Structure formats: C-alpha cells, structure tokens
Short mmCIF file of C-alpha atoms in Angstrom, two decimals:
data_model
loop_
_atom_site.label_atom_id
_atom_site.label_comp_id
_atom_site.label_asym_id
_atom_site.label_seq_id
_atom_site.Cartn_x
_atom_site.Cartn_y
_atom_site.Cartn_z
CA MET O 9 96.27 100.88 139.19
CA TYR O 10 98.98 102.41 136.94
CA GLY O 11 98.06 106.06 137.37
CA VAL O 12 95.36 106.14 134.66
CA SER O 13 91.64 105.69 134.81
CA GLY O 14 90.17 102.48 133.51
CA PRO O 15 87.70 101.99 130.69
CA GLY O 16 84.32 103.17 131.71
CA ASP O 17 85.66 105.65 134.29
CA LEU O 18 83.96 108.91 133.48
CA GLU O 19 85.22 112.46 133.61
CA PRO O 20 82.85 115.02 135.12
CA GLY O 21 81.34 115.69 131.66
CA GLY O 22 80.45 112.02 131.15
CA THR O 23 83.32 111.22 128.75
CA ASN O 24 85.61 108.19 128.97
CA THR O 25 89.14 108.98 130.13
CA VAL O 26 90.85 106.15 128.23
CA ALA O 27 89.97 103.83 125.39
CA ALA O 28 88.83 100.29 126.03
CA PRO O 29 91.48 97.53 125.84
CA SER O 30 89.79 96.15 122.72
CA GLN O 31 90.45 99.46 120.98
CA TYR O 32 94.15 99.27 121.85
CA ALA O 33 94.26 95.73 120.44
CA GLU O 34 92.62 96.97 117.24
CA LEU O 35 95.10 99.85 117.08
CA ALA O 36 98.00 97.41 117.44
CA ARG O 37 96.61 95.35 114.56
CA HIS O 38 96.39 98.43 112.33
CA LEU O 39 99.88 99.60 113.28
CA SER O 40 101.22 96.18 112.32
CA ALA O 41 99.54 96.60 108.94
CA ILE O 42 101.23 99.99 108.57
CA GLY O 43 104.52 98.09 108.48
CA VAL O 44 103.27 96.38 105.33
CA LEU O 45 102.32 99.79 103.89
CA ARG O 46 105.78 101.17 104.69
CA ARG O 47 107.43 98.27 102.89
CA GLY O 48 105.20 98.97 99.89
CA LEU O 49 106.22 102.61 100.00
CA ALA O 50 109.88 101.55 100.16
CA ARG O 51 109.40 99.53 96.96
CA SER O 52 108.46 102.76 95.17
CA LEU O 53 111.87 104.26 95.99
CA PRO O 54 114.73 104.16 93.49
CA VAL O 55 116.79 100.97 93.82
CA GLU O 56 119.90 103.01 94.56
CA CYS O 57 118.19 104.79 97.47
CA PRO O 58 116.49 102.35 99.87
CA SER O 59 114.44 103.53 102.84
CA GLY O 60 117.26 104.08 105.37
CA PRO O 61 119.33 106.35 103.14
CA ALA O 62 116.10 108.00 101.92
CA ALA O 63 115.30 108.86 105.55
CA VAL O 64 118.76 110.44 105.93
CA LEU O 65 118.15 112.63 102.88
CA ALA O 66 114.67 113.58 104.10
CA LEU O 67 115.94 114.59 107.54
CA LEU O 68 118.79 116.64 106.12
CA GLY O 69 116.33 118.27 103.74
CA ARG O 70 114.02 119.13 106.64
CA HIS O 71 116.58 120.08 109.31
CA GLY O 72 119.55 121.30 107.28
CA GLU O 73 123.02 120.44 108.55
CA LEU O 74 123.19 117.79 111.27
CA ARG O 75 125.83 116.04 113.32
CA MET O 76 125.86 112.24 113.23
CA SER O 77 124.53 112.07 116.79
CA GLY O 78 121.60 114.34 115.95
CA LEU O 79 120.83 112.33 112.84
CA ALA O 80 120.88 109.04 114.77
CA GLU O 81 118.52 110.52 117.36
CA LEU O 82 116.09 111.77 114.70
CA LEU O 83 116.21 108.39 112.93
CA GLY O 84 115.63 106.60 116.25
CA VAL O 85 118.54 104.22 115.63
CA ASP O 86 121.96 103.65 117.14
CA ALA O 87 125.15 105.14 115.74
CA SER O 88 126.17 102.02 113.79
CA VAL O 89 122.93 101.99 111.80
CA SER O 90 123.05 105.71 111.04
CA SER O 91 126.72 105.35 110.03
CA ARG O 92 125.79 102.70 107.46
CA HIS O 93 123.05 104.91 106.01
CA VAL O 94 125.38 107.92 105.92
CA ALA O 95 128.13 105.91 104.21
CA HIS O 96 125.59 104.94 101.52
CA VAL O 97 124.58 108.54 100.78
CA VAL O 98 128.15 109.88 101.00
CA ASP O 99 129.43 107.17 98.60
CA ARG O 100 126.84 108.30 96.04
CA GLY O 101 127.69 111.97 96.44
CA TRP O 102 124.32 112.93 97.93
CA VAL O 103 125.72 114.09 101.27
CA GLU O 104 129.04 115.56 102.30
CA ARG O 105 130.79 115.44 105.64
CA ALA O 106 132.36 118.73 106.68
CA PRO O 107 134.37 119.58 109.80
CA ASP O 108 132.25 120.98 112.61
CA PRO O 109 133.59 124.50 113.29
CA GLN O 110 132.53 124.20 116.96
CA ASP O 111 134.04 120.75 117.55
CA GLY O 112 136.95 119.62 115.39
CA ARG O 113 136.32 115.97 116.31
CA SER O 114 132.79 116.05 114.88
CA ARG O 115 131.53 116.17 111.34
CA ILE O 116 128.55 118.06 109.99
CA LEU O 117 126.42 116.34 107.36
CA ARG O 118 124.85 118.39 104.58
CA LEU O 119 123.04 117.69 101.33
CA THR O 120 124.92 118.20 98.07
CA PRO O 121 123.19 119.40 94.89
CA GLY O 122 122.99 115.72 93.86
CA GLY O 123 121.39 114.92 97.21
CA ARG O 124 118.81 117.66 96.70
CA ASP O 125 118.07 116.19 93.25
CA MET O 126 117.59 112.71 94.76
CA LEU O 127 115.40 114.17 97.51
CA THR O 128 113.24 115.85 94.85
CA GLU O 129 112.88 112.48 93.11
CA LEU O 130 111.95 110.77 96.39
CA HIS O 131 109.29 113.40 97.08
CA ARG O 132 107.93 113.02 93.56
CA ARG O 133 107.63 109.25 93.88
CA THR O 134 106.03 109.24 97.32
CA THR O 135 103.63 112.05 96.41
CA GLU O 136 102.53 110.18 93.28
CA LEU O 137 102.05 106.96 95.25
CA PHE O 138 99.93 108.64 97.92
CA ALA O 139 97.93 110.52 95.29
CA ARG O 140 97.15 107.22 93.52
CA ARG O 141 96.32 105.28 96.69
CA LEU O 142 94.32 108.04 98.40
CA HIS O 143 92.58 109.40 95.30
CA ASP O 144 89.15 108.99 96.93
CA TRP O 145 90.11 110.75 100.19
CA THR O 146 89.19 114.38 100.76
CA ASP O 147 91.76 116.98 101.82
CA ASP O 148 90.07 117.05 105.23
CA GLU O 149 90.41 113.27 105.63
CA VAL O 150 94.11 113.35 104.70
CA GLY O 151 94.63 116.27 107.10
CA GLU O 152 92.82 114.41 109.88
CA LEU O 153 95.05 111.36 109.37
CA ILE O 154 98.17 113.53 109.41
CA GLY O 155 97.05 115.14 112.66
CA MET O 156 96.26 111.85 114.35
CA LEU O 157 99.54 110.24 113.25
CA ALA O 158 101.48 113.26 114.54
CA ARG O 159 99.63 113.03 117.85
CA LEU O 160 100.38 109.29 118.10
CA ARG O 161 104.06 109.91 117.36
CA ASP O 162 104.17 112.67 119.99
CA SER O 163 102.54 110.34 122.54
CA PHE O 164 105.41 107.89 122.13
CA GLY O 165 108.17 110.50 122.06
CA VAL O 166 111.63 109.21 121.27
CA CYS O 167 111.10 105.44 121.38
CA ARG O 168 114.80 104.64 121.04
CA ALA O 169 115.47 106.24 124.42
CA LEU O 170 113.03 103.92 126.20
CA PRO O 171 114.70 100.60 127.16
CA HIS O 172 111.55 98.63 128.02
CA ASP O 173 108.14 100.12 128.43
CA GLY O 174 106.69 97.95 131.17
CA PRO O 175 103.95 98.93 133.61
CA GLU O 176 104.62 102.20 135.37
CA SER O 177 104.89 102.27 139.15
#
C-alpha cells in the first residue's frame, strides 16, 4: 500500500520483510522510556552545564570548529534554540566565537581550554553513570546496542528537516 511489504510477506529466502505492527508499538513504548533515561542522564551533569549546552560542547569536541548553522543542524533544533545554548557556553568561557575567514558575516564556534575541561568532566560523569548502570552487560552487548541505536538514528536521518511524516504516496 505504501511501497513496503506487509507483515508476513516473505522474501525469497522465507524471511519477513518488515516487522509486525505490534513490534513497532513495543518499540515506541521503549523509545518513550528512553526519554526518562535521558532525563536521568541529564541529572548527572553539572548544574552549570545542563543537557543543551552539554550537547554543544560534545559536538564541538567531536567536529571541531562549527558555524552556528552547522551546529543547529547537528543538534536538530532551530537557530533560536542553538543560539540560547551557545550564549550559555560562551558566557561561561567554554566556547569562543571567532570571525569566519571565508564569510565575514558568520562566526565560527570553537572550544576554549575551559570548554575542553568541562567536556572532560561531562565524559567522566556519563562514563561513570553508564559503567554503574550497565555493570552486568558484556562488551558485546553494549556494542550491539550501540550498533542498533546508530542504525535507528540513520533510519530517521535528520528529523528536524521533516515537517510531518505522514503516509508516503
């Protein structure tokens, strides 16, 4: 109907082509619960660095220098939200804004030494939390979860760019 096979439709090898609707409902329930987990993770962050600014530091740590537009795209938020987060980290001296040599109207964001220190503290706290909570998981199980979450994220692409994901025609 929408360009995909239905549950029970079999590929030539006898494998299902899509999951059953009940599995998608169960997945939605678990993803909702992940929101609770994320809020718990946010509570482990330093009070002076809530989750939005922490995400800015993490992205700058991972990608290096970024323009505001690139940061907003990576965060999956609009410019006003990313501007608030950037103002927070700039006010604390964790990030600096520098002129973009290729476009004088733009600014490049980069971590300062203080920002790298805060990022190190954020990594320490999140690593300790995961180590405590997942102490009975094997390396293979953690790796499997990482792989599946990455695949799920890739399946959705950049969600901010999608206005409304209704049925495809």
